Amino acid sequence: MRNSTARHLLLIVLILGALVFFREEKSNLPFKELRELEAKIKWKSQPTETQMTTDYNLKTSFENDLSEKAISSANQFILNNPKLFSIQKHHQLAVKTSSNPLGTHVSYQVYQDGFAILGMNIDLIVNRVGLVRLVSNQYRPIDRIKVDQANWLTVPEIFQDQTIKFKLSSERSEEEKDNVAIWISPNSSQPELVYVVSVVDTQQKQKVPGQALFSVITGQLIARHFPRSEFNEKPL
Amino acid sequence: MTVTTLKIMTRFIHLATLIGLVSCGRLVTECGGAPLNIERLQAIQSTQFQSNSKAALVTPNPLDASGNVYLQALDSVVGSFTGAYFLPGLMNSNRLENNFLKIRISSISDSLDSLATPNSSGEFSFPISDIRYGQAMAYHSLSAIDSYVEALGFQTDKTRPLYVMVKAEGSTSNPAEVNAFYNHNIFESGPREIRIFGETQHSAWQDRDIYWHEFGHYVLESVTGSRGVDLAGDLGASFTEGSAIHECFADYGTESLSGRGYIGRWLARNFEGYAPGQPLRVAYDQSDEFQNFRSVVNFDPTGKNLDRYRLGEWCSRVLWDIRTQLVSENQEEGRYYADRTILAAASLLKRNTSISDLKEALLYADQELNCGIHSRSISAAFTSRGFPEEVSNLSKPLSFQGTVVGTNQSPTEDLRAFSVQFVLRNSNSQTARNVRIAIEAPNGGFSPYVAEQAYGDLGPGKTITVGGTGALPLDYSVIGLVSKTVNLRGIKVLIRIKIENGPESVNEVIL
Ligand SMILES: [Zn+2]
């Protein structure tokens, strides 16, 4: 009986091994072909952002190979699904990766003329055997927006005129001051070129900075992000 | 080969596979990729690993450390529960910060001279009533949970620093008002921020739970690539399922890592309605209304269920059930495998996520990491707590009647804010699942400002009324902003009704 148990276990191990082997076979991607495909689409030139590890006592090295492979698989997935991702010529994609036990998350940020388009990310996950799963696609083939700087207001100009319930946060850092992006509300088809500004709502009880978006052309408030508050009273 | 031999073999293979999957003192590792470093996880969990710098702290807080539910911060006995705790990875042994974590007192722009420094033995040692104690507690707690997440195999987003203000400036006229904020700065710039308010006999900054909970918000945003699992909430919605799931993960992370299954016994003492020692929220079974999905999700005209913590607490119990199952498979290590599975599921959540999305993500993560052997217990965790296994589609759409009304909520004087007063009725005999309304500007002309709101489940024959006398206030409606120079007539305003068990419907409201 013991012999037969061992034989059965061996059989199971072999079957499992074969399964793993064949699943991994699938993940061998045609890299040459892929590079040719990639050349047809204009990816943004500064792609992978590497992230440091904070495992304070243990240095983990992230396999660059793995993230390169994942990016290629994800790129191919996007190229193979033009109906799902009808990336316009005036849009560029920048990519970053992060690893987790499910595989490598690959997220794309969309740009136009160097300005990030807020709220239009594409997120994919490439699992441990190279299969790609779409997690989230916020891409929309919106028109190119004019970015001619001649008629832009400045942030001080915007704040100078407004009898505003917002004031600029005193914690704004130097590099933040001229942060311009393109905002496309999930509920509108009109992109807006905006300043991203740290503001404090003077009417709040606890004056916690959040971010607001102001049109660079009209200076109007377009959207605002509220920090997550734990013990706020309900509006009732 | 006879049929009997075949049967025996099949049975044997089935048994052997099961043994292979859950025995040998480990859970499934052949599906899960790299095996977990259990020793390291245990060291972090018990806060016992080595570092050059240390802090003198009472962890997790004086109440839990002593078991004395009446203890207050200024009681002299508190000091006797102090232990030495690690502060790993300091960039400079004189300051509580590293490349990512920056601990401050009142503001990002605090003078560095005002911050905590170590004593002559190199230890950050302060009485619990000293705000610099809060700084040391913040650094210790946050570096511990950060290491834990990373040791589970999750790379988190460190491209921007996390500033922590343990006694944030800008408080109300009442300095004893306790609160905590997490600010992800979602518009692609600026640091991440945790701000804690309130100086009392049970200050939040003295409690590890508050740091772990707030860090949970950061982790969820981080593992989801900041895609906006609660974008509607970020943009001002009063209630969404995404916001409940945010609280659910932040609570679960704290409850699981501490192993206590509850959160906030210390800081709950600041709030009315909590007996001394009663936790703020609990993930394990209690005889209360958070046991059942219906009692936290059904729309109630008083608005009591438009509360992310109610649904969040229910959700944390679902996650706790899953953890309990994994722990029953492996007493020592199950908790770590549970945390890994649950965090992996979190990484898959979609923009404006929902409880249904969460269930699907958990099943997928279990499939990928544990060969799917918990699919039944995951489903049971939801259904046993009242989440419907399947919901039938509504026979007809919800009926909507709405008018545009002005509000005084305009944040600036050059803009006019308008809201929508409405009645939304479910005349079906089935419940409408996860009812939401969204305001849309198909041709531009105005900015959808508070663009979406959610109302939970709307039972058969039930109505949601927002705006007007006796109804919920307009804070529960959507808001659009329009320039004062623009003529409102001619602007198209659409209200989209979204439910999970039926098609969306679109209604035009006239300005
Ligand atoms: Zn929270």
XYZ file of C-alpha atoms and ligand atoms in Angstrom:
748
model
C 0.000 0.000 0.000
C 2.830 2.384 0.886
C 4.502 1.754 -2.479
C 1.308 2.391 -4.309
C 0.791 5.645 -2.348
C 4.241 6.787 -3.372
C 3.550 5.891 -6.993
C 0.262 7.772 -6.955
C 1.894 10.805 -5.406
C 4.648 10.669 -8.017
C 2.000 10.517 -10.716
C 0.255 13.575 -9.292
C 3.517 15.490 -9.072
C 4.253 14.619 -12.713
C 0.806 15.739 -13.843
C 1.103 19.013 -11.907
C 4.599 19.526 -13.324
C 3.348 18.976 -16.853
C 0.505 21.432 -16.285
C 2.889 24.117 -15.026
C 5.257 23.394 -17.937
C 2.546 23.804 -20.542
C 1.123 26.924 -18.938
C 4.541 28.526 -18.955
C 5.072 27.567 -22.580
C 2.229 29.915 -23.439
C 4.003 32.862 -21.922
C 6.882 32.831 -24.393
C 6.038 35.964 -26.270
C 7.141 36.807 -29.795
C 9.341 39.694 -28.712
C 10.698 40.563 -32.169
C 7.237 40.826 -33.645
C 6.152 42.811 -30.644
C 8.912 45.369 -31.037
C 7.824 45.921 -34.625
C 4.249 46.408 -33.491
C 5.327 48.791 -30.781
C 7.182 50.921 -33.297
C 3.851 51.708 -34.942
C 2.438 53.410 -31.902
C 3.967 56.463 -30.281
C 4.724 55.489 -26.713
C 5.925 58.266 -24.527
C 9.672 58.257 -24.320
C 10.198 58.116 -20.527
C 8.533 54.880 -19.669
C 9.203 52.809 -16.580
C 9.209 54.548 -13.266
C 11.101 52.410 -10.865
C 9.915 52.425 -7.321
C 12.147 51.977 -4.371
C 11.556 49.311 -1.828
C 10.837 50.302 1.745
C 11.410 46.936 3.226
C 13.606 48.569 5.774
C 15.599 45.575 6.877
C 15.504 43.427 3.813
C 16.501 44.617 0.382
C 14.256 43.106 -2.220
C 15.336 43.379 -5.796
C 12.540 43.621 -8.292
C 13.163 41.650 -11.399
C 13.447 44.161 -14.199
C 13.129 41.328 -16.645
C 9.755 40.515 -15.298
C 8.517 44.062 -15.580
C 9.907 44.429 -19.114
C 8.174 41.238 -20.143
C 4.953 42.378 -18.519
C 5.100 45.741 -20.295
C 5.579 43.983 -23.630
C 2.617 41.696 -23.004
C 0.488 44.642 -21.926
C 1.557 46.720 -24.949
C 0.672 43.832 -27.199
C -2.716 43.483 -25.573
C -3.441 47.155 -26.258
C -2.240 46.889 -29.849
C -4.276 43.758 -30.440
C -7.474 45.392 -29.227
C -7.796 48.612 -31.230
C -11.555 48.702 -30.714
C -11.148 48.707 -26.965
C -8.251 51.154 -26.999
C -8.639 53.466 -29.970
C -5.570 55.463 -28.979
C -5.573 58.746 -30.915
C -2.487 60.000 -32.720
C -2.281 63.048 -30.448
C -2.143 60.886 -27.330
C 0.924 59.244 -25.835
C 1.086 56.598 -23.156
C 3.570 56.429 -20.301
C 3.772 53.192 -18.427
C 4.675 52.166 -14.917
C 4.638 48.801 -13.233
C 4.265 47.433 -9.754
C 4.583 43.858 -8.679
C 2.312 41.925 -6.391
C 1.589 38.244 -5.778
C -0.875 38.134 -8.677
C 1.770 39.257 -11.148
C 2.751 42.623 -12.518
C 0.329 45.514 -12.643
C 0.966 47.666 -15.697
C -0.681 51.089 -15.709
C -0.679 53.612 -18.476
C -1.066 57.319 -18.032
C -2.266 59.178 -21.129
C -0.557 62.418 -22.194
C -1.139 65.100 -24.792
C 1.761 67.393 -25.691
C 3.469 66.522 -22.430
C 0.434 67.247 -20.235
C -0.980 64.373 -18.222
C -4.657 63.716 -18.868
C -6.132 63.158 -15.417
C -8.681 60.410 -15.069
C -7.850 58.449 -18.233
C -5.701 55.565 -17.074
C -5.504 52.050 -18.433
C -4.651 49.315 -15.931
C -3.763 45.752 -16.844
C -2.371 42.878 -14.900
C 0.005 40.359 -16.412
C -0.207 37.267 -14.265
C 2.602 34.918 -13.350
C 2.225 32.879 -16.527
C 2.053 35.899 -18.819
C -1.706 36.095 -19.311
C -3.065 39.629 -19.516
C -6.214 40.707 -17.690
C -7.771 44.109 -18.193
C -8.538 45.635 -14.812
C -9.692 49.088 -15.815
C -9.859 51.121 -19.002
C -10.747 54.808 -18.693
C -9.357 55.752 -22.091
C -11.624 57.846 -24.323
C -10.648 59.030 -27.790
C -11.186 62.723 -26.972
C -10.137 65.491 -29.360
C -6.861 67.288 -29.085
C -7.125 70.276 -26.762
C -5.366 73.607 -27.540
C -2.392 74.180 -25.293
C -1.309 77.575 -26.636
C 0.211 79.329 -23.640
C -0.348 82.878 -24.932
C -3.680 83.385 -23.179
C -3.122 81.553 -19.935
C -3.851 83.189 -16.627
C -1.411 82.637 -13.771
C -2.378 81.055 -10.444
C -1.921 84.358 -8.524
C -4.141 86.091 -11.094
C -6.824 83.489 -10.572
C -6.750 83.887 -6.804
C -6.394 87.642 -6.787
C -9.812 88.323 -8.318
C -11.918 85.793 -6.573
C -13.825 86.401 -3.428
C -13.297 82.798 -2.942
C -14.139 80.378 -0.216
C -10.890 78.653 -1.053
C -7.509 80.023 -0.244
C -4.185 78.736 -1.449
C -2.704 76.235 0.937
C 0.284 77.636 2.794
C 1.934 74.238 2.313
C 2.178 74.502 -1.467
C 5.632 73.520 -2.536
C 7.676 75.347 -5.173
C 7.469 72.580 -7.763
C 3.716 72.402 -7.391
C 3.072 75.987 -8.374
C 2.709 75.693 -12.110
C 1.372 72.210 -12.312
C -0.797 72.090 -15.438
C -2.753 69.055 -16.574
C -5.727 68.108 -18.704
C -8.853 67.105 -16.837
C -11.626 65.093 -18.353
C -14.520 64.601 -15.977
C -15.970 61.081 -16.072
C -19.286 62.821 -16.711
C -18.369 65.187 -19.503
C -16.889 64.948 -22.962
C -15.110 68.308 -22.734
C -11.489 68.191 -21.642
C -10.155 71.259 -19.823
C -6.624 72.509 -19.413
C -6.258 73.179 -15.691
C -3.955 74.229 -12.901
C -3.797 71.659 -10.116
C -3.706 73.748 -6.954
C -3.577 72.874 -3.245
C -6.341 74.784 -1.550
C -7.974 75.077 1.833
C -11.719 75.453 2.052
C -12.129 78.265 4.561
C -15.638 77.110 5.418
C -14.540 73.716 6.692
C -14.336 73.163 10.421
C -11.009 71.441 10.161
C -9.024 73.187 7.486
C -7.461 70.328 5.636
C -5.920 71.050 2.245
C -7.304 69.330 -0.793
C -6.747 69.893 -4.476
C -8.753 71.994 -6.872
C -8.608 72.355 -10.638
C -8.894 75.821 -12.208
C -9.170 76.478 -15.928
C -5.954 78.079 -17.203
C -8.033 80.135 -19.662
C -11.009 81.374 -17.627
C -9.680 80.817 -14.124
C -12.896 79.034 -13.204
C -13.029 76.242 -10.666
C -13.637 72.974 -12.527
C -13.361 70.237 -9.911
C -12.240 69.619 -6.400
C -10.933 66.626 -4.530
C -12.024 66.084 -0.939
C -9.654 64.394 1.541
C -11.057 61.331 3.293
C -12.372 62.419 6.700
C -13.067 59.869 9.455
C -15.383 61.480 11.942
C -17.307 64.048 9.974
C -20.827 64.737 11.006
C -23.345 63.698 8.462
C -24.961 66.436 6.422
C -28.275 65.607 8.034
C -9.248 -1.628 -15.365
C -12.513 -2.187 -13.575
C -14.948 0.534 -12.702
C -14.209 -0.031 -9.001
C -10.466 0.451 -9.492
C -11.182 3.638 -11.447
C -13.467 4.895 -8.689
C -10.883 4.162 -6.021
C -8.163 5.872 -8.059
C -10.317 8.932 -8.684
C -11.133 9.153 -5.003
C -7.516 8.731 -4.098
C -6.340 11.403 -6.511
C -8.993 13.743 -5.167
C -7.895 13.094 -1.595
C -4.196 13.367 -2.424
C -4.782 16.660 -4.242
C -6.620 18.053 -1.262
C -3.866 16.882 1.082
C -1.300 18.387 -1.237
C -3.154 21.683 -1.262
C -3.741 22.288 2.406
C -1.453 20.001 4.366
C 2.207 19.971 5.399
C 1.555 22.922 7.720
C 1.186 25.260 4.755
C -1.568 26.490 2.604
C -1.404 26.277 -1.093
C 1.873 27.580 -2.347
C 2.091 25.986 -5.755
C -0.532 28.397 -7.077
C 0.675 31.377 -5.113
C 4.057 32.089 -6.621
C 6.815 32.935 -4.188
C 6.210 31.380 -0.779
C 5.709 33.829 2.048
C 8.555 34.599 4.408
C 6.596 33.563 7.479
C 9.416 34.219 9.921
C 9.727 37.792 8.783
C 5.967 38.351 8.785
C 5.786 37.002 12.326
C 8.629 39.269 13.408
C 6.901 42.340 11.992
C 3.545 41.293 13.365
C 4.940 40.898 16.863
C 6.949 44.142 16.366
C 10.097 42.366 17.433
C 12.545 42.863 14.657
C 15.792 44.666 15.088
C 16.663 48.208 14.218
C 19.308 50.671 15.311
C 16.851 53.233 16.637
C 14.118 52.644 19.171
C 11.169 54.430 20.714
C 9.603 54.081 24.139
C 5.923 53.413 23.496
C 2.801 51.910 24.993
C 1.406 49.787 22.164
C -1.070 49.614 20.721
C -2.475 52.141 23.264
C -2.743 52.344 27.054
C -6.208 50.790 27.183
C -5.335 47.656 25.210
C -1.880 47.417 26.759
C -3.225 47.483 30.320
C -6.647 45.948 29.903
C -7.912 48.781 32.096
C -10.765 50.330 30.145
C -10.886 53.413 32.367
C -7.234 54.372 31.888
C -6.508 57.913 30.706
C -3.382 59.352 29.141
C -2.390 61.352 32.214
C -2.720 58.456 34.703
C 0.701 57.863 36.199
C 0.409 54.084 35.806
C 0.473 54.400 31.992
C 4.276 54.646 32.024
C 4.590 51.133 33.443
C 3.318 49.640 30.181
C 6.089 51.223 28.130
C 8.288 49.034 25.949
C 11.104 49.646 23.453
C 9.933 49.446 19.848
C 11.810 49.489 16.575
C 12.225 52.499 14.302
C 13.837 50.997 11.199
C 15.241 52.774 8.181
C 15.667 56.305 9.559
C 17.646 58.388 7.055
C 19.211 60.225 9.929
C 19.102 58.867 13.460
C 18.052 62.298 14.765
C 14.837 62.631 12.803
C 11.742 60.498 12.375
C 11.735 60.181 8.616
C 12.944 58.126 5.683
C 12.633 58.549 1.911
C 8.915 58.006 2.099
C 7.594 58.638 5.614
C 7.913 62.189 6.940
C 6.557 62.668 10.438
C 5.635 66.224 11.391
C 3.603 67.838 14.153
C 1.352 70.534 12.742
C 2.166 71.098 9.075
C 4.333 70.019 6.171
C 6.233 73.240 6.612
C 7.029 72.688 10.327
C 10.419 73.944 11.364
C 12.640 70.890 11.677
C 13.901 72.196 15.025
C 10.481 71.699 16.570
C 10.426 67.967 15.849
C 11.298 65.054 18.110
C 14.960 64.121 18.611
C 16.381 61.146 20.524
C 17.831 61.294 24.048
C 21.503 60.698 24.858
C 20.952 56.917 24.614
C 19.625 57.358 21.079
C 16.061 56.535 22.110
C 12.975 58.566 21.215
C 11.511 58.655 24.676
C 8.726 61.049 25.691
C 5.808 60.996 28.098
C 2.594 59.921 26.392
C 1.122 63.409 26.826
C 3.969 64.965 24.804
C 3.114 65.407 21.134
C 6.594 64.129 20.226
C 5.428 60.774 21.600
C 2.825 60.895 18.830
C 5.591 61.412 16.293
C 7.467 58.351 17.517
C 4.256 56.283 17.574
C 3.485 57.423 14.032
C 6.889 56.437 12.681
C 6.940 53.081 14.456
C 3.378 52.134 13.488
C 3.636 53.224 9.888
C 7.012 51.669 9.186
C 5.754 48.405 10.731
C 2.637 48.180 8.573
C 4.551 49.341 5.494
C 7.115 46.559 5.991
C 4.293 44.096 6.496
C 2.581 44.966 3.211
C 5.873 44.673 1.404
C 6.730 41.364 3.081
C 3.398 40.032 1.792
C 4.766 40.731 -1.697
C 3.081 44.026 -2.564
C 5.073 46.845 -4.064
C 3.484 50.123 -3.016
C 3.704 53.536 -4.634
C 6.584 55.490 -3.104
C 6.885 58.035 -5.897
C 5.512 60.694 -3.563
C 6.254 61.029 0.172
C 3.697 60.436 2.918
C 3.573 63.333 5.386
C 1.979 62.647 8.742
C 0.807 65.540 10.914
C 0.117 64.109 14.357
C -1.500 67.300 15.664
C -2.495 69.062 12.499
C -2.921 72.800 12.356
C -6.103 74.417 11.174
C -8.254 72.812 13.830
C -11.617 74.156 14.824
C -12.310 76.421 17.724
C -12.580 73.208 19.708
C -9.108 71.662 20.077
C -10.612 68.544 21.645
C -12.482 67.614 18.494
C -11.014 64.313 17.352
C -10.669 63.580 13.667
C -8.288 62.065 11.146
C -7.887 62.676 7.430
C -6.209 60.860 4.615
C -5.424 62.947 1.554
C -4.180 61.061 -1.488
C -3.858 64.222 -3.604
C -5.463 62.333 -6.451
C -4.656 64.849 -9.187
C -1.196 63.453 -9.920
C 0.841 65.851 -7.806
C 1.644 66.712 -4.224
C 2.532 64.382 -1.349
C 0.172 61.952 0.417
C -0.974 63.234 3.811
C -2.344 61.923 7.083
C -3.629 64.604 9.458
C -4.771 63.874 12.983
C -6.750 66.289 15.126
C -7.773 66.509 18.749
C -6.056 66.763 22.119
C -7.948 64.816 24.788
C -7.412 62.253 27.528
C -7.615 59.660 24.721
C -5.949 61.447 21.822
C -6.054 59.671 18.504
C -2.334 60.327 17.981
C -1.559 58.065 20.949
C -3.188 55.046 19.307
C -1.504 52.747 16.781
C -4.919 51.865 15.316
C -5.416 55.298 13.800
C -2.097 55.160 11.914
C -2.749 51.656 10.627
C -6.260 52.563 9.559
C -5.153 55.712 7.686
C -2.302 53.808 6.098
C -4.903 51.313 4.883
C -6.404 54.090 2.749
C -2.987 54.749 1.248
C -2.395 51.032 0.605
C -5.715 50.608 -1.172
C -5.029 53.600 -3.439
C -1.512 52.360 -3.985
C -2.235 48.747 -4.947
C -4.994 49.926 -7.282
C -2.640 52.307 -9.099
C -4.738 55.271 -7.854
C -7.406 54.471 -10.435
C -10.093 55.885 -8.153
C -11.815 52.948 -6.445
C -13.940 55.679 -4.871
C -13.566 58.465 -7.403
C -17.138 59.640 -6.837
C -16.372 59.967 -3.117
C -13.087 61.718 -3.840
C -15.061 64.251 -5.860
C -17.511 64.898 -3.059
C -20.224 62.197 -2.943
C -21.789 61.833 0.507
C -22.028 58.057 0.175
C -20.745 55.376 -2.216
C -20.042 51.644 -1.958
C -16.448 52.515 -2.905
C -16.106 54.646 0.238
C -17.462 51.783 2.380
C -14.932 49.411 0.819
C -12.189 51.949 1.554
C -13.131 51.893 5.248
C -13.552 48.129 5.143
C -9.978 47.535 3.946
C -8.532 50.156 6.287
C -10.289 48.477 9.249
C -9.541 44.919 8.145
C -5.815 45.658 7.717
C -5.637 47.042 11.257
C -7.775 44.275 12.745
C -5.891 41.483 11.048
C -2.354 42.723 11.633
C -3.075 43.324 15.319
C -4.950 40.020 15.424
C -7.567 41.598 17.711
C -10.402 41.733 15.193
C -11.547 45.137 16.393
C -10.411 48.731 16.047
C -10.353 51.931 18.079
C -11.082 51.053 21.722
C -8.892 53.945 22.860
C -10.203 56.643 20.591
C -13.821 55.469 20.865
C -13.679 56.927 24.375
C -13.907 60.358 22.736
C -17.341 59.649 21.309
C -20.761 59.428 22.832
C -22.532 56.112 22.734
C -19.464 53.959 23.416
C -19.032 52.271 26.768
C -15.461 52.329 28.139
C -13.576 49.536 26.388
C -16.086 49.202 23.584
C -14.314 49.202 20.231
C -15.188 51.679 17.520
C -15.852 48.829 15.067
C -15.624 45.053 15.161
C -14.869 42.508 12.427
C -15.987 39.364 14.248
C -19.566 38.258 14.933
C -21.639 40.451 17.221
C -25.333 40.436 17.848
C -25.878 43.745 16.138
C -27.246 45.109 12.901
C -23.903 45.031 11.084
C -24.280 41.277 10.699
C -26.771 41.564 7.884
C -26.340 43.229 4.515
C -29.987 44.302 4.303
C -29.831 46.281 7.539
C -26.850 48.353 6.369
C -27.598 48.731 2.678
C -31.353 49.210 2.220
C -32.205 52.813 1.538
C -33.828 54.350 4.581
C -35.583 57.743 4.308
C -33.750 58.947 7.434
C -30.489 58.535 5.506
C -29.018 56.304 8.228
C -27.656 53.827 5.723
C -25.953 56.472 3.632
C -23.018 55.877 5.958
C -19.820 54.286 4.727
C -18.899 52.941 8.162
C -22.083 50.886 8.481
C -21.580 49.067 5.194
C -17.822 49.122 5.846
C -18.210 47.256 9.135
C -20.425 44.647 7.479
C -17.787 44.252 4.769
C -14.971 43.849 7.323
C -16.920 40.929 8.821
C -17.055 39.260 5.420
C -13.276 39.604 5.129
C -12.870 38.360 8.701
C -14.906 35.244 7.853
C -12.515 34.522 4.988
C -9.544 35.030 7.301
C -11.122 32.724 9.889
C -11.461 30.026 7.241
C -7.779 30.265 6.280
C -6.732 30.316 9.923
C -8.769 27.155 10.522
C -6.733 25.509 7.751
C -3.475 26.620 9.281
C -3.409 28.111 12.772
C 0.057 29.608 12.439
C 0.211 30.912 8.919
C -3.372 31.185 7.715
C -3.623 34.836 8.718
C -0.772 35.791 6.384
C -2.222 33.883 3.455
C -5.580 35.497 4.156
C -4.061 38.978 4.167
C -2.223 38.259 0.941
C -5.366 36.986 -0.783
C -7.477 39.891 0.430
C -4.915 42.523 -0.522
C -4.451 40.887 -3.926
C -8.213 41.129 -4.415
C -8.057 44.795 -3.442
C -5.550 45.419 -6.227
C -8.158 44.323 -8.784
C -10.969 46.624 -7.704
C -12.358 48.813 -10.438
C -12.938 52.552 -10.498
C -15.986 53.359 -8.339
C -15.966 49.837 -7.005
C -18.870 47.967 -5.413
C -19.535 45.039 -3.110
C -20.230 42.833 -6.167
C -16.883 43.879 -7.635
C -15.193 43.016 -4.325
C -16.711 39.527 -4.282
C -15.583 38.863 -7.837
C -12.077 40.147 -7.049
C -11.787 37.881 -3.986
C -12.824 34.834 -5.999
C -10.320 35.689 -8.724
C -7.465 36.308 -6.268
C -8.182 33.010 -4.522
C -8.181 31.254 -7.870
C -4.819 32.752 -8.804
C -3.136 32.381 -5.409
C -4.794 29.412 -3.708
C -5.980 27.259 -6.634
C -9.508 28.484 -5.919
C -9.964 26.177 -2.953
C -11.801 28.850 -0.968
C -14.360 29.784 -3.593
C -17.136 28.225 -1.526
C -16.139 29.852 1.737
C -15.731 33.218 0.003
C -19.198 32.974 -1.523
C -20.604 31.765 1.795
C -19.033 34.705 3.654
C -21.109 37.016 1.477
C -24.356 35.056 1.310
C -24.399 34.085 4.984
C -24.276 37.798 5.769
C -27.206 38.555 3.515
C -25.526 39.546 0.256
C -27.737 38.050 -2.465
C -26.074 35.273 -4.461
C -27.890 36.405 -7.559
C -30.195 39.313 -8.150
C -32.868 39.186 -10.801
C -33.049 42.039 -13.255
C -35.683 44.680 -12.730
C -38.700 44.419 -15.020
C -38.802 48.167 -15.592
C -36.442 51.070 -14.925
C -36.720 53.251 -11.826
C -38.949 56.266 -12.406
C -37.252 59.636 -12.010
C -38.730 63.100 -11.617
C -36.319 65.932 -11.063
C -35.915 69.679 -11.277
C -32.872 71.880 -11.171
C -32.619 74.085 -8.106
C -30.060 76.690 -7.100
C -27.912 76.012 -4.056
C -25.815 78.266 -1.908
C -22.970 75.790 -2.211
C -21.052 77.687 -4.851
C -17.422 77.566 -3.798
C -16.546 80.777 -5.659
C -18.439 83.937 -6.488
C -17.962 83.830 -10.230
C -19.833 80.541 -10.364
C -23.386 79.516 -9.773
C -23.969 76.114 -8.225
C -27.071 74.136 -9.044
C -28.372 70.888 -7.746
C -31.155 68.489 -8.673
C -34.155 67.942 -6.441
C -35.700 64.606 -7.283
C -37.951 61.662 -6.548
C -36.688 58.235 -7.612
C -39.161 55.365 -7.341
C -38.801 51.614 -7.652
C -42.183 50.296 -8.784
C -40.855 46.781 -9.382
C -41.352 43.805 -7.120
C -37.567 43.318 -6.946
C -34.958 45.310 -5.062
C -32.820 47.696 -7.126
C -29.167 47.017 -6.266
C -26.611 49.828 -5.679
C -28.681 52.763 -6.926
C -26.689 55.786 -8.093
C -27.366 59.017 -9.940
C -24.834 60.922 -12.018
C -25.027 64.403 -13.513
C -23.678 64.696 -17.048
C -22.808 67.580 -19.348
C -22.968 65.968 -22.793
C -22.364 69.280 -24.600
C -20.317 71.028 -21.940
C -21.525 74.385 -20.630
C -21.161 73.409 -16.970
C -18.831 71.366 -14.784
C -20.172 68.260 -13.071
C -18.799 69.126 -9.609
C -20.268 66.549 -7.248
C -20.812 64.286 -10.195
C -22.257 61.132 -8.649
C -24.105 60.011 -5.522
C -25.143 56.565 -4.309
C -28.094 55.417 -2.207
C -27.620 51.717 -1.489
C -30.401 49.259 -2.386
C -33.923 50.467 -3.071
C -36.578 47.970 -2.039
C -39.744 47.146 -4.021
C -42.198 50.053 -4.004
C -39.707 52.322 -2.206
C -38.840 55.917 -3.020
C -35.788 58.155 -2.615
C -36.663 61.821 -2.196
C -33.884 64.398 -2.128
C -34.498 68.131 -1.723
C -37.648 69.833 -0.474
C -39.412 69.679 2.871
C -39.248 66.439 4.800
C -36.817 64.948 2.304
C -33.095 64.287 2.466
C -31.080 67.502 2.069
C -29.469 68.441 -1.215
C -26.075 67.323 0.177
C -27.206 63.925 -1.089
C -27.730 65.200 -4.616
C -25.379 66.018 -7.451
C -23.999 69.513 -8.101
C -23.098 71.316 -11.290
C -21.126 74.559 -11.582
C -21.781 77.155 -14.226
C -20.266 80.549 -14.928
C -22.453 83.486 -13.869
C -21.971 85.006 -17.295
C -23.540 82.017 -19.019
C -27.235 81.849 -19.814
C -28.509 78.669 -18.237
C -31.156 78.100 -20.862
C -29.932 75.968 -23.640
C -27.534 73.961 -21.473
C -28.266 70.288 -21.526
C -28.213 68.534 -18.147
C -28.596 64.776 -18.041
C -29.225 62.618 -15.012
C -28.121 59.036 -15.454
C -29.652 56.427 -13.151
C -27.340 53.488 -12.535
C -28.259 50.195 -10.905
C -26.495 46.839 -10.861
C -29.467 44.718 -11.855
C -30.793 46.513 -14.878
C -29.854 48.865 -17.675
C -28.937 52.494 -17.043
C -31.527 55.107 -17.876
C -30.959 58.731 -18.817
C -33.256 61.657 -18.014
C -32.955 65.220 -19.183
C -33.652 67.917 -16.621
C -34.589 71.364 -17.793
C -32.717 74.383 -16.495
Zn -11.000 55.649 7.161
